[in-house]
C-alpha positions as protocol buffer text, in pm:
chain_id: "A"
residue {
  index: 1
  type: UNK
  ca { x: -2534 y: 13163 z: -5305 }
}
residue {
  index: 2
  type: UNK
  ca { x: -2574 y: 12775 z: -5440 }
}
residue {
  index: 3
  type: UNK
  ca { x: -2857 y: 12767 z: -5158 }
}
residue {
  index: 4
  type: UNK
  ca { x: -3032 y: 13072 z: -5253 }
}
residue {
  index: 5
  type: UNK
  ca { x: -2889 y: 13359 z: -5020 }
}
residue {
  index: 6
  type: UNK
  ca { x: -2776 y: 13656 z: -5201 }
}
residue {
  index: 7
  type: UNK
  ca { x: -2854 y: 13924 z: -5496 }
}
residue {
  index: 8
  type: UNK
  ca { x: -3174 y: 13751 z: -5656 }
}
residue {
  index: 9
  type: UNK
  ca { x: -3089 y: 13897 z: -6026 }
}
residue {
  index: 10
  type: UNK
  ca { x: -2743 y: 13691 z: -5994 }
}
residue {
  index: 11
  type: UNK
  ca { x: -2894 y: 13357 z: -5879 }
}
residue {
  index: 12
  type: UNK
  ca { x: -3173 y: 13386 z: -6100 }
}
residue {
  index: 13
  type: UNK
  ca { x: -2941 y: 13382 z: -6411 }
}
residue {
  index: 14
  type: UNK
  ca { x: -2821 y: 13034 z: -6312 }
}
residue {
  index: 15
  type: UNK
  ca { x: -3167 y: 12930 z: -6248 }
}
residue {
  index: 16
  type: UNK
  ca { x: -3122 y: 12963 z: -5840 }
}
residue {
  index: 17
  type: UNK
  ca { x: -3466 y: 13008 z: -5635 }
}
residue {
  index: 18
  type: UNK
  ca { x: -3389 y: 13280 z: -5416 }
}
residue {
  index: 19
  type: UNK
  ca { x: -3473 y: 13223 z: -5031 }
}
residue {
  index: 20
  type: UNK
  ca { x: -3329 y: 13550 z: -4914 }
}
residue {
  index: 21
  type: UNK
  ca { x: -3220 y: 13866 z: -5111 }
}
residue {
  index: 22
  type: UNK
  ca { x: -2876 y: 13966 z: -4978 }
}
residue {
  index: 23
  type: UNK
  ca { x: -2718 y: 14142 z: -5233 }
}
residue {
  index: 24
  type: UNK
  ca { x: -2371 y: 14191 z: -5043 }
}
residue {
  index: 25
  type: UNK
  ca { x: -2313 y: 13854 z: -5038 }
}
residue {
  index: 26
  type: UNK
  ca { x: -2018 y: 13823 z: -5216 }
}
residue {
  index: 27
  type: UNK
  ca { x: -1964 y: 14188 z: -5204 }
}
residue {
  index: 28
  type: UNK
  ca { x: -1687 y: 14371 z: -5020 }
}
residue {
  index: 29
  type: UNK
  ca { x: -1405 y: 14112 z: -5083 }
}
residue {
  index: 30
  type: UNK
  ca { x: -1045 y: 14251 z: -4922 }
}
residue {
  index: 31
  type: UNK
  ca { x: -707 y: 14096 z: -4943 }
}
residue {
  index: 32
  type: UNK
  ca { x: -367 y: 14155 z: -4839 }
}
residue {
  index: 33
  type: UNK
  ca { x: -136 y: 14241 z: -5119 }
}
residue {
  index: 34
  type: UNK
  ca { x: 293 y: 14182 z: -5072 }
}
residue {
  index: 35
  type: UNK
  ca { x: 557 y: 14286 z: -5243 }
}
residue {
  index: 36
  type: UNK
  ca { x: 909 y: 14208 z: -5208 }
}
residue {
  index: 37
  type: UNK
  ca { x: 1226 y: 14414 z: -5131 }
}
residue {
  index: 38
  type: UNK
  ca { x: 1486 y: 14122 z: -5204 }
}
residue {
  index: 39
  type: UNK
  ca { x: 1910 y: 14261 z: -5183 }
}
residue {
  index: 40
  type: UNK
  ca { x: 2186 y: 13970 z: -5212 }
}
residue {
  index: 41
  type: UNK
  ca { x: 2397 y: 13894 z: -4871 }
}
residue {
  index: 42
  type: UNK
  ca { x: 2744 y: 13965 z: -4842 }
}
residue {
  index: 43
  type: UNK
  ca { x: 2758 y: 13741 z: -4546 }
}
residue {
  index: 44
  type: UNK
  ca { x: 2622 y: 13355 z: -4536 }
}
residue {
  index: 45
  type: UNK
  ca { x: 2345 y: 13433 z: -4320 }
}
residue {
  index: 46
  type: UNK
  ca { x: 2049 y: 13380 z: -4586 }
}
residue {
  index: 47
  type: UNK
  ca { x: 1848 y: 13038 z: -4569 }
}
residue {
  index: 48
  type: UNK
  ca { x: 1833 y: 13020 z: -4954 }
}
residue {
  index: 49
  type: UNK
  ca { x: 2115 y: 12804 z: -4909 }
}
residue {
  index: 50
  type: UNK
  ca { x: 1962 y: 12544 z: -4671 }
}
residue {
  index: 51
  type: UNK
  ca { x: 1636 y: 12472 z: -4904 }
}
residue {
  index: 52
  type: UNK
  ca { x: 1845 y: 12271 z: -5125 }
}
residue {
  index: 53
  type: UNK
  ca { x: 1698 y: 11901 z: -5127 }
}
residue {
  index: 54
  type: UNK
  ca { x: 2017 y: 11714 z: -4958 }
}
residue {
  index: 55
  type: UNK
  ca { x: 2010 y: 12015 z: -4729 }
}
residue {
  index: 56
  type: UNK
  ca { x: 1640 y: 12038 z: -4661 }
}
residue {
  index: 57
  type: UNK
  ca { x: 1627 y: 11686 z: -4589 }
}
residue {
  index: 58
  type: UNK
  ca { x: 1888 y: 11672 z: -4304 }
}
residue {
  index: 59
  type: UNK
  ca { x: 1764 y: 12005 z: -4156 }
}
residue {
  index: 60
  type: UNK
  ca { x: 1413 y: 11859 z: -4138 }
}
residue {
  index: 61
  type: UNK
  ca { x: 1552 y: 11517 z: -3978 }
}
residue {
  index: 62
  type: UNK
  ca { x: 1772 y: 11750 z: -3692 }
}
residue {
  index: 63
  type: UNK
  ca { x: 1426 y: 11969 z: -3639 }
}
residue {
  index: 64
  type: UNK
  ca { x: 1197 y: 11613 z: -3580 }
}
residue {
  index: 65
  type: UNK
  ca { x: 1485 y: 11404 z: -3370 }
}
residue {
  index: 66
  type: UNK
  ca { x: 1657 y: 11734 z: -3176 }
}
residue {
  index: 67
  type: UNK
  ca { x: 1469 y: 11995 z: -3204 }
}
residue {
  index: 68
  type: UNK
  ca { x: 1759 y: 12215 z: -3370 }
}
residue {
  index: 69
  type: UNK
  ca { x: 1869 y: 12359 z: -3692 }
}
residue {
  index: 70
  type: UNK
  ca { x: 1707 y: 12642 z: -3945 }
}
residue {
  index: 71
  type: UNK
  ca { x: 1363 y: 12471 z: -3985 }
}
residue {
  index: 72
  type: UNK
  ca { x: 1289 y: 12486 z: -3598 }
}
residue {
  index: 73
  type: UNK
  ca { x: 1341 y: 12884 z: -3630 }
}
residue {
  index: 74
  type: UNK
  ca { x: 1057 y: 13136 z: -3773 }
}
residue {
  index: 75
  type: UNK
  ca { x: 1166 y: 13275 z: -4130 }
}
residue {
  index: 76
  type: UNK
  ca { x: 984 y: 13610 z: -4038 }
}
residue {
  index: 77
  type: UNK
  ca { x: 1339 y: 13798 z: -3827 }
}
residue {
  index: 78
  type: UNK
  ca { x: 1126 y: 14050 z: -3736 }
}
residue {
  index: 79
  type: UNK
  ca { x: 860 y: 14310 z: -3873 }
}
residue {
  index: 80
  type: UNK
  ca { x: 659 y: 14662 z: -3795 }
}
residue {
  index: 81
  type: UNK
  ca { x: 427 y: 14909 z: -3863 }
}
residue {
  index: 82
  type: UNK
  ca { x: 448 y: 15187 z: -4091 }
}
residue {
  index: 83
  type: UNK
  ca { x: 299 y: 15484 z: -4221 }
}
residue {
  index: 84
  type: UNK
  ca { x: 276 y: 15524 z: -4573 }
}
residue {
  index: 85
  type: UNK
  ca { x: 215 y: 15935 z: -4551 }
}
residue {
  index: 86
  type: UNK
  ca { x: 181 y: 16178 z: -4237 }
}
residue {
  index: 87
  type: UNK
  ca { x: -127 y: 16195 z: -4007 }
}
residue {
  index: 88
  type: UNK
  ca { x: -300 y: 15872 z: -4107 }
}
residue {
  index: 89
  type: UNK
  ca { x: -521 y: 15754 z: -3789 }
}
residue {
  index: 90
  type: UNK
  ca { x: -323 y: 15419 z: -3799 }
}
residue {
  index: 91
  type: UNK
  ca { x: 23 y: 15240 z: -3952 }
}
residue {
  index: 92
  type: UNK
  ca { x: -129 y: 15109 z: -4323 }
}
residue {
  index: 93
  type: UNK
  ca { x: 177 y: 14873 z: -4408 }
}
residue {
  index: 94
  type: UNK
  ca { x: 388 y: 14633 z: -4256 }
}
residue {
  index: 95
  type: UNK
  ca { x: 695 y: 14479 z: -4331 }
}
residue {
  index: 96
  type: UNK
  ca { x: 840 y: 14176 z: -4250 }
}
residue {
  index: 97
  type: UNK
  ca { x: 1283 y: 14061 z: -4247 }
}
residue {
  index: 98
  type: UNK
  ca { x: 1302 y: 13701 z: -4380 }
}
residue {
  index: 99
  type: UNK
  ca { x: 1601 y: 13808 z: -4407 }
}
residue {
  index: 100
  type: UNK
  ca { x: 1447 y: 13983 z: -4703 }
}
residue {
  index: 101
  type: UNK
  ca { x: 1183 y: 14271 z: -4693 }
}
residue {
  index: 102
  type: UNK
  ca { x: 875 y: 14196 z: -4737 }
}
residue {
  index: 103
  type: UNK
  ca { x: 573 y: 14472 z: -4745 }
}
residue {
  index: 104
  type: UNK
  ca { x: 247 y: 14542 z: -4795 }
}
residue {
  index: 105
  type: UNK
  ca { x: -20 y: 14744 z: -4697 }
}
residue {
  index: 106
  type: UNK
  ca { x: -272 y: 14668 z: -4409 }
}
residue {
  index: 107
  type: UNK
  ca { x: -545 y: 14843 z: -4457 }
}
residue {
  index: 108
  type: UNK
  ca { x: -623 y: 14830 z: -4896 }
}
residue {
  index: 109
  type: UNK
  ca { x: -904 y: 15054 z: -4946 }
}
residue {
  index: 110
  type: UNK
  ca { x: -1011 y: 14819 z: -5289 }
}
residue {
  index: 111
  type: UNK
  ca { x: -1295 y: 14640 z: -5253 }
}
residue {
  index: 112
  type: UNK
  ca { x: -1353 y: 14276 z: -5520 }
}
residue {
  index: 113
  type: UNK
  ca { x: -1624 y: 14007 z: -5566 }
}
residue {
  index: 114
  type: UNK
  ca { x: -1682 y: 13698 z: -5548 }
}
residue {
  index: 115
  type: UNK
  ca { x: -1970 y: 13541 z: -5761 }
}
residue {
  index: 116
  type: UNK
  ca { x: -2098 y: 13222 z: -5904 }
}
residue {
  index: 117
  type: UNK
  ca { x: -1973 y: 13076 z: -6265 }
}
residue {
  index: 118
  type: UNK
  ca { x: -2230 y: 12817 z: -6251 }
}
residue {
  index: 119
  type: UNK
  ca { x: -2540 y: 12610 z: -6028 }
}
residue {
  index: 120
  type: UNK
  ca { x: -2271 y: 12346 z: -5987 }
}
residue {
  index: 121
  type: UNK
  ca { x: -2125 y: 12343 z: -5646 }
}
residue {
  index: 122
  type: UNK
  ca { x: -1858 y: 12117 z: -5783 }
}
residue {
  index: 123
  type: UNK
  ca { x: -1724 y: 12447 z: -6005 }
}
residue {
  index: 124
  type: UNK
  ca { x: -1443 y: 12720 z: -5918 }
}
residue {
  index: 125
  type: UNK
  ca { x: -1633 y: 13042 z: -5818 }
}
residue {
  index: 126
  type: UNK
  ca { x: -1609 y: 13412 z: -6015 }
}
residue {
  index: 127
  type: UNK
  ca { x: -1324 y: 13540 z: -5794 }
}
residue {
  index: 128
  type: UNK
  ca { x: -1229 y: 13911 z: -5906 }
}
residue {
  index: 129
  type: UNK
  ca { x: -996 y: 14051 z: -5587 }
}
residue {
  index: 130
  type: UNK
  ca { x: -970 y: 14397 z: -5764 }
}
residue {
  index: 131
  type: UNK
  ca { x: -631 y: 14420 z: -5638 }
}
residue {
  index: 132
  type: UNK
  ca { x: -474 y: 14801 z: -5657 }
}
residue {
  index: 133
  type: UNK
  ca { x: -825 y: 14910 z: -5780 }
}
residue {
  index: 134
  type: UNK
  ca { x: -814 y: 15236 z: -5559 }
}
residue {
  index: 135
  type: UNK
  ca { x: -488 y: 15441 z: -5652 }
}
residue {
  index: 136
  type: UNK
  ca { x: -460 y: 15469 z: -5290 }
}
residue {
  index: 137
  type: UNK
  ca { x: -314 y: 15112 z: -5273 }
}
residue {
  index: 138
  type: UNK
  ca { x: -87 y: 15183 z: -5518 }
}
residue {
  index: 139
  type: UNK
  ca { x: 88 y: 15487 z: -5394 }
}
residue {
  index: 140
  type: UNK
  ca { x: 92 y: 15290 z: -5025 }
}
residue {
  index: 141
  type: UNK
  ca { x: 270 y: 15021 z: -5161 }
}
residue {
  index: 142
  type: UNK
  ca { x: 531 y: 15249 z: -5349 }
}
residue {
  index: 143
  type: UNK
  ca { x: 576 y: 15468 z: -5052 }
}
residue {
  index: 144
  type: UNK
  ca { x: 643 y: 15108 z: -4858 }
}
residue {
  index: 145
  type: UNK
  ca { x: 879 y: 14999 z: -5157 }
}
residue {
  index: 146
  type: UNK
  ca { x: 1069 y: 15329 z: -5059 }
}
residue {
  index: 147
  type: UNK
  ca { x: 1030 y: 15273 z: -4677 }
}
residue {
  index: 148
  type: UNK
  ca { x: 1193 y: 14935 z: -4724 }
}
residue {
  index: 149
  type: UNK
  ca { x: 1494 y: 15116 z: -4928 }
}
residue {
  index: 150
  type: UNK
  ca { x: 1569 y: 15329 z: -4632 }
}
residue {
  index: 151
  type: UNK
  ca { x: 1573 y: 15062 z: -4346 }
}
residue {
  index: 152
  type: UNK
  ca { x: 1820 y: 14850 z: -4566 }
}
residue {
  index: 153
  type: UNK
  ca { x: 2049 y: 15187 z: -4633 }
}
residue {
  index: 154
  type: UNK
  ca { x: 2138 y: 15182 z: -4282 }
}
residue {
  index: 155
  type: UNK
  ca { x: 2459 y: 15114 z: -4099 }
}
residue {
  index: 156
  type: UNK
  ca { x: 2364 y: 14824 z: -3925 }
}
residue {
  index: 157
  type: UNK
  ca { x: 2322 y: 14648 z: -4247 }
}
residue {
  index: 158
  type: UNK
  ca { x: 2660 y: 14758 z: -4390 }
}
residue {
  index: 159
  type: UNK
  ca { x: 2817 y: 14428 z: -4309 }
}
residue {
  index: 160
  type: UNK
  ca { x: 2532 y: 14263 z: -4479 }
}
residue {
  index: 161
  type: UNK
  ca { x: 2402 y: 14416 z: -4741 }
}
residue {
  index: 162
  type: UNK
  ca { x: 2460 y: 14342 z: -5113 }
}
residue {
  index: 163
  type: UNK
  ca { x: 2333 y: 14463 z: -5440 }
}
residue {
  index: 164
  type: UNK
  ca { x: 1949 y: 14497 z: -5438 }
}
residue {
  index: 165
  type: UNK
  ca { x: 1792 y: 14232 z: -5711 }
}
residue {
  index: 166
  type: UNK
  ca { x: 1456 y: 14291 z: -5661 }
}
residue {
  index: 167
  type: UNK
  ca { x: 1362 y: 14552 z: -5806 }
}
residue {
  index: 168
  type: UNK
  ca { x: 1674 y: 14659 z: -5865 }
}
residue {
  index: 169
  type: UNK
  ca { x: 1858 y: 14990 z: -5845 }
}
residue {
  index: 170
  type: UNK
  ca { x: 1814 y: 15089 z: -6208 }
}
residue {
  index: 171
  type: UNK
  ca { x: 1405 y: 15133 z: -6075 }
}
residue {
  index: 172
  type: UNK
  ca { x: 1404 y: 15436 z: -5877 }
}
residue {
  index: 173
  type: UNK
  ca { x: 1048 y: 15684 z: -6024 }
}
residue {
  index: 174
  type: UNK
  ca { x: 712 y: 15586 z: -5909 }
}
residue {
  index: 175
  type: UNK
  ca { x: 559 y: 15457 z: -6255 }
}
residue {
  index: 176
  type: UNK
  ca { x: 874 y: 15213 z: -6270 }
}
residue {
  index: 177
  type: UNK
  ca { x: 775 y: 15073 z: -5927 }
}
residue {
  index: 178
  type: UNK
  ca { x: 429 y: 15099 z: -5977 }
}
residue {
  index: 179
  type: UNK
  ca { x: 484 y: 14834 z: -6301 }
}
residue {
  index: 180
  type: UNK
  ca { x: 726 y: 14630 z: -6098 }
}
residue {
  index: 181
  type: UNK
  ca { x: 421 y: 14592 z: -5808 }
}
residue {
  index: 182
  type: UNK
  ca { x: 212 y: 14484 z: -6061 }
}
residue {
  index: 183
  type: UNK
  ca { x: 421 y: 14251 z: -6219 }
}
residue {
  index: 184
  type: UNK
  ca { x: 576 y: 14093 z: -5892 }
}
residue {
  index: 185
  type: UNK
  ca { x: 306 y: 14188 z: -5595 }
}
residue {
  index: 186
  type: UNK
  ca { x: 121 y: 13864 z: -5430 }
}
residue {
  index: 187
  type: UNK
  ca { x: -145 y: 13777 z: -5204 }
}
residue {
  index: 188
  type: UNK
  ca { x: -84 y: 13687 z: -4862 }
}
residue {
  index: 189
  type: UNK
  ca { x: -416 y: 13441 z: -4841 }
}
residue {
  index: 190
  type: UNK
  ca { x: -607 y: 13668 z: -4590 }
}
residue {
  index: 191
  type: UNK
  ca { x: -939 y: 13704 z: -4803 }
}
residue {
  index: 192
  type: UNK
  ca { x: -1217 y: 13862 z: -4564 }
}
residue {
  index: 193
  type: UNK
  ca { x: -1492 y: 14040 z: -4611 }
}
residue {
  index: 194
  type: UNK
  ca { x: -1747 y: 13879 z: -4832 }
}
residue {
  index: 195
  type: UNK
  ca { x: -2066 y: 13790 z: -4584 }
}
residue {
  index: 196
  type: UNK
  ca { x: -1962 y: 14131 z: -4408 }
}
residue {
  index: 197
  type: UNK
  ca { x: -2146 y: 14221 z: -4045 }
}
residue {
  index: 198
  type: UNK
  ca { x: -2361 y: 14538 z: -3998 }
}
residue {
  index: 199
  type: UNK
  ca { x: -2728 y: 14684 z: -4017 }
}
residue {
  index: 200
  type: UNK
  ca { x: -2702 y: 14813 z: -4447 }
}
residue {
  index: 201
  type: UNK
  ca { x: -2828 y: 14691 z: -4716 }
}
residue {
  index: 202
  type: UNK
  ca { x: -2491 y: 14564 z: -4824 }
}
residue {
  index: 203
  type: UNK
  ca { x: -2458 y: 14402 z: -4485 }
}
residue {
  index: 204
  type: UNK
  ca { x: -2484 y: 13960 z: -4458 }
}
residue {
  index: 205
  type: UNK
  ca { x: -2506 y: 13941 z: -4070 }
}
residue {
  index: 206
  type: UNK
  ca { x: -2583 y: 14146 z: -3762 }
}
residue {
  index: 207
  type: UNK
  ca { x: -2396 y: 14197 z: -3489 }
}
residue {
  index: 208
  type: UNK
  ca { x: -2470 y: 13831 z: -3342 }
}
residue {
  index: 209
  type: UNK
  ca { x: -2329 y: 13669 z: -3695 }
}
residue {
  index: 210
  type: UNK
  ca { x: -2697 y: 13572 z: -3752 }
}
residue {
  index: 211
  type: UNK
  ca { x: -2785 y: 13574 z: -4165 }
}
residue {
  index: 212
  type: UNK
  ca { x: -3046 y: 13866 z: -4231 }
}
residue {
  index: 213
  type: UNK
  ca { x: -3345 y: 13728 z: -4320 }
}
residue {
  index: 214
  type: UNK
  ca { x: -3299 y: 13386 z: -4220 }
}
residue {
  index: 215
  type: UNK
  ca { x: -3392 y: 13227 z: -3909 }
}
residue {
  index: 216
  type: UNK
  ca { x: -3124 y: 12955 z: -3740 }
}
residue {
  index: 217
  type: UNK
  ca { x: -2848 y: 13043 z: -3930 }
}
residue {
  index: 218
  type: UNK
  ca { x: -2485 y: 13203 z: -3843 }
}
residue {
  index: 219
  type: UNK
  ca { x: -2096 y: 13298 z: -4062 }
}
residue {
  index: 220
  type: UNK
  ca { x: -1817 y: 13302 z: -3810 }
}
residue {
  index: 221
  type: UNK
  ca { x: -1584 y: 13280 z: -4055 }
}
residue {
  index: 222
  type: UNK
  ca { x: -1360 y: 13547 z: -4188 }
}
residue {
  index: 223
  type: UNK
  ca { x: -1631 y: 13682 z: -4450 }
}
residue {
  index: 224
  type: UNK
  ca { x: -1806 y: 13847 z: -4143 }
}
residue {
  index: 225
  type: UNK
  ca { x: -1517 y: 14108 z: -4106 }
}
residue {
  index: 226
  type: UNK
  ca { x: -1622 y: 14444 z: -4227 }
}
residue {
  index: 227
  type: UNK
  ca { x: -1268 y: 14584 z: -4266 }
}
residue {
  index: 228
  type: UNK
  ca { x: -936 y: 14375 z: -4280 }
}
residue {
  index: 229
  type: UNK
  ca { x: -742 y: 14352 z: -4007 }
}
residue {
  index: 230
  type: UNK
  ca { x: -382 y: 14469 z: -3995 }
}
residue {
  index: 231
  type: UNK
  ca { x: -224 y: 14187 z: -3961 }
}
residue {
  index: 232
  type: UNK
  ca { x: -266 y: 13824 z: -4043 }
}
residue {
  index: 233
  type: UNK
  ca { x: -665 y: 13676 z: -3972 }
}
residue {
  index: 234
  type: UNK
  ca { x: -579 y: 13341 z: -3860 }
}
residue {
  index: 235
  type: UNK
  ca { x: -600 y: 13485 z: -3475 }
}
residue {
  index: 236
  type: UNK
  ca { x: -924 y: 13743 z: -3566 }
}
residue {
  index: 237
  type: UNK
  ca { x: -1114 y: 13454 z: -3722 }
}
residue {
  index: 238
  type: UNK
  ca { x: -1075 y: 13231 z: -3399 }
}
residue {
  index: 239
  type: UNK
  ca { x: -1208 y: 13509 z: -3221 }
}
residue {
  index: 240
  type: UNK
  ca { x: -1528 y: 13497 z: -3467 }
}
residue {
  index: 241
  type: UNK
  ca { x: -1557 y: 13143 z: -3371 }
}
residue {
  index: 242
  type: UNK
  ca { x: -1488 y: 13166 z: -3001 }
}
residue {
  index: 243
  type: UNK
  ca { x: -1733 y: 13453 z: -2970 }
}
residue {
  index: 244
  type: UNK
  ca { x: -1996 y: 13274 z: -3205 }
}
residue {
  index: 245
  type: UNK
  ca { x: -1979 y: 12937 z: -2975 }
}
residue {
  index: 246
  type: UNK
  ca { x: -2073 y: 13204 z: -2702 }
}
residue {
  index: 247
  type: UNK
  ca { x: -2362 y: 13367 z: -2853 }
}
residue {
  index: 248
  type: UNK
  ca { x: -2517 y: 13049 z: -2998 }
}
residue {
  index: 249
  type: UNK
  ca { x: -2487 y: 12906 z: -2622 }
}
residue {
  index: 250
  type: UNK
  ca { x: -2638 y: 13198 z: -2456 }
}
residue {
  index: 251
  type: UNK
  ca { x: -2912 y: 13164 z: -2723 }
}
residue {
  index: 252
  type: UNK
  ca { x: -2937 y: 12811 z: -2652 }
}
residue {
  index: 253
  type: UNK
  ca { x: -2992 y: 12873 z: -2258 }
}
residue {
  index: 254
  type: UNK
  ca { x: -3258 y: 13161 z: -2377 }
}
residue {
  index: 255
  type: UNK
  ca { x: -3440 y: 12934 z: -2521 }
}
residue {
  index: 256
  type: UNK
  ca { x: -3445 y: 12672 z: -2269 }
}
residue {
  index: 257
  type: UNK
  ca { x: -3547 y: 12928 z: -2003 }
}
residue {
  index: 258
  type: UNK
  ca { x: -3849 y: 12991 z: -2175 }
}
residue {
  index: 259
  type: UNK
  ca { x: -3986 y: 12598 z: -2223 }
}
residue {
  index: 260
  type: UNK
  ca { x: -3767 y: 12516 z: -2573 }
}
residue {
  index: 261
  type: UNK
  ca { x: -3665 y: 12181 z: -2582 }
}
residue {
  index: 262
  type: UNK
  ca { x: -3493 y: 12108 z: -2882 }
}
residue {
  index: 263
  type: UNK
  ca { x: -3175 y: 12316 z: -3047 }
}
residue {
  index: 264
  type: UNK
  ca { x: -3361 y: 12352 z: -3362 }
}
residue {
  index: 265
  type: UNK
  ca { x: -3605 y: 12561 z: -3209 }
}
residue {
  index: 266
  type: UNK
  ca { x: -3361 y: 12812 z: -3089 }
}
């Protein structure tokens, strides 16, 4: 946007020449959303304990010189798919055990924007994620908030489990853990979205990450993604990049085949 690529109107108001009208830039913004299940352990099998300084710093000394101790292990336990309501064409939460439950829905259906504050490039953007803006996220999470209940009412945790502290028994009908997702709920950093592929008029890039509109120029970033993926985006993104290196070198042969000489050209 500071270089003149998206909705004219918007980079006209900070006195931005527009060199290519793409009003979805910016558009389309999707994040992960968490909550947290938390219960106290009857047993001492939490690693609360361990991120005590004193405690912290000898665990990260065994980890560096031996290779051993809590810090060398993941904090996820273990995780899964869920279905927040019957006959959905895919899971749309997951939870993770760290040894606490943590869930949130894959697939949000709310949709944010990001835009410019100012012409300064040295200034914090206009982020608005929109989080829980379709009621459809909302219910999902609850149902997940439930989900997680019933996995920790099992026998297997018997020996484990403790009283729940987050959000607590006493919170039990949906528009009591509706308010405590609102007040407690986080994002997981996986912001995509925003510079999203397709042929639309909402769309950034086509299906080779090239820029509508502008000649030479490719996102292989996460902003390409039309949809979030269910999951984390660390691994989808380096697919983006490993897939863009490809294109741009195929391109780069083209145009060598056909008498090109420099990249620029291409």
């Amino acid at each position: 946007m500071l270089s003149g690529v998206g909705n004219g109107a918007d980079l006209a108001a900070h006195g931005i020449q527009t060199i290519a009208h793409l009003p979805g830039v910016g558009r389309n913004l999707i994040d992960h959303l968490d909550i947290f299940l938390r219960h106290s352990s009857s047993k001492p099998v939490s690693l609360l304990r361990e991120l005590r300084f004193d405690r912290l710093a000898i665990n990260m000394a065994r980890a560096f010189l031996f290779g051993t101790g809590p810090v060398t292990e993941s904090p996820i336990a273990a995780g899964g798919y869920f279905e927040s309501r019957p006959r959905l064409q895919y899971p749309d939460l997951q939870a993770f055990f760290l040894p606490i439950a943590d869930i949130g829905q894959v697939r949000p259906l709310s949709r944010g924007v990001l835009k410019l504050a100012s012409p300064d490039a040295d200034a914090a953007p206009l982020i608005d994620p929109n989080y829980l803006g379709d009621p459809t996220d909302m219910a999902a999470t609850v149902a997940g908030l439930k989900i997680g209940r019933t996995i920790l009412s099992q026998p297997a945790f018997d020996r484990y489990r403790g009283k729940e502290t987050a959000p607590g028994r006493h919170v039990n009908s949906d528009e009591d853990l509706a308010a405590y997702v609102r007040e407690a709920a986080g994002t997981v950093f996986h912001p995509v979205g925003t510079a999203r592929m397709g042929n639309d008029p909402l769309a950034v890039v086509d299906e080779r990450l090239r820029v509508h509109g502008i000649e030479g120029l490719r996102v292989a970033d996460a902003s390409v993604m039309p949809t979030i993926p269910s999951g984390n985006t660390n691994a989808p993104t380096m697919m983006v990049a490993e897939k863009a290196a490809d294109m741009i070198s195929e391109d780069f042969k083209k145009a060598l085949a056909k008498g090109h000489r420099t990249f620029a050209s291409v």
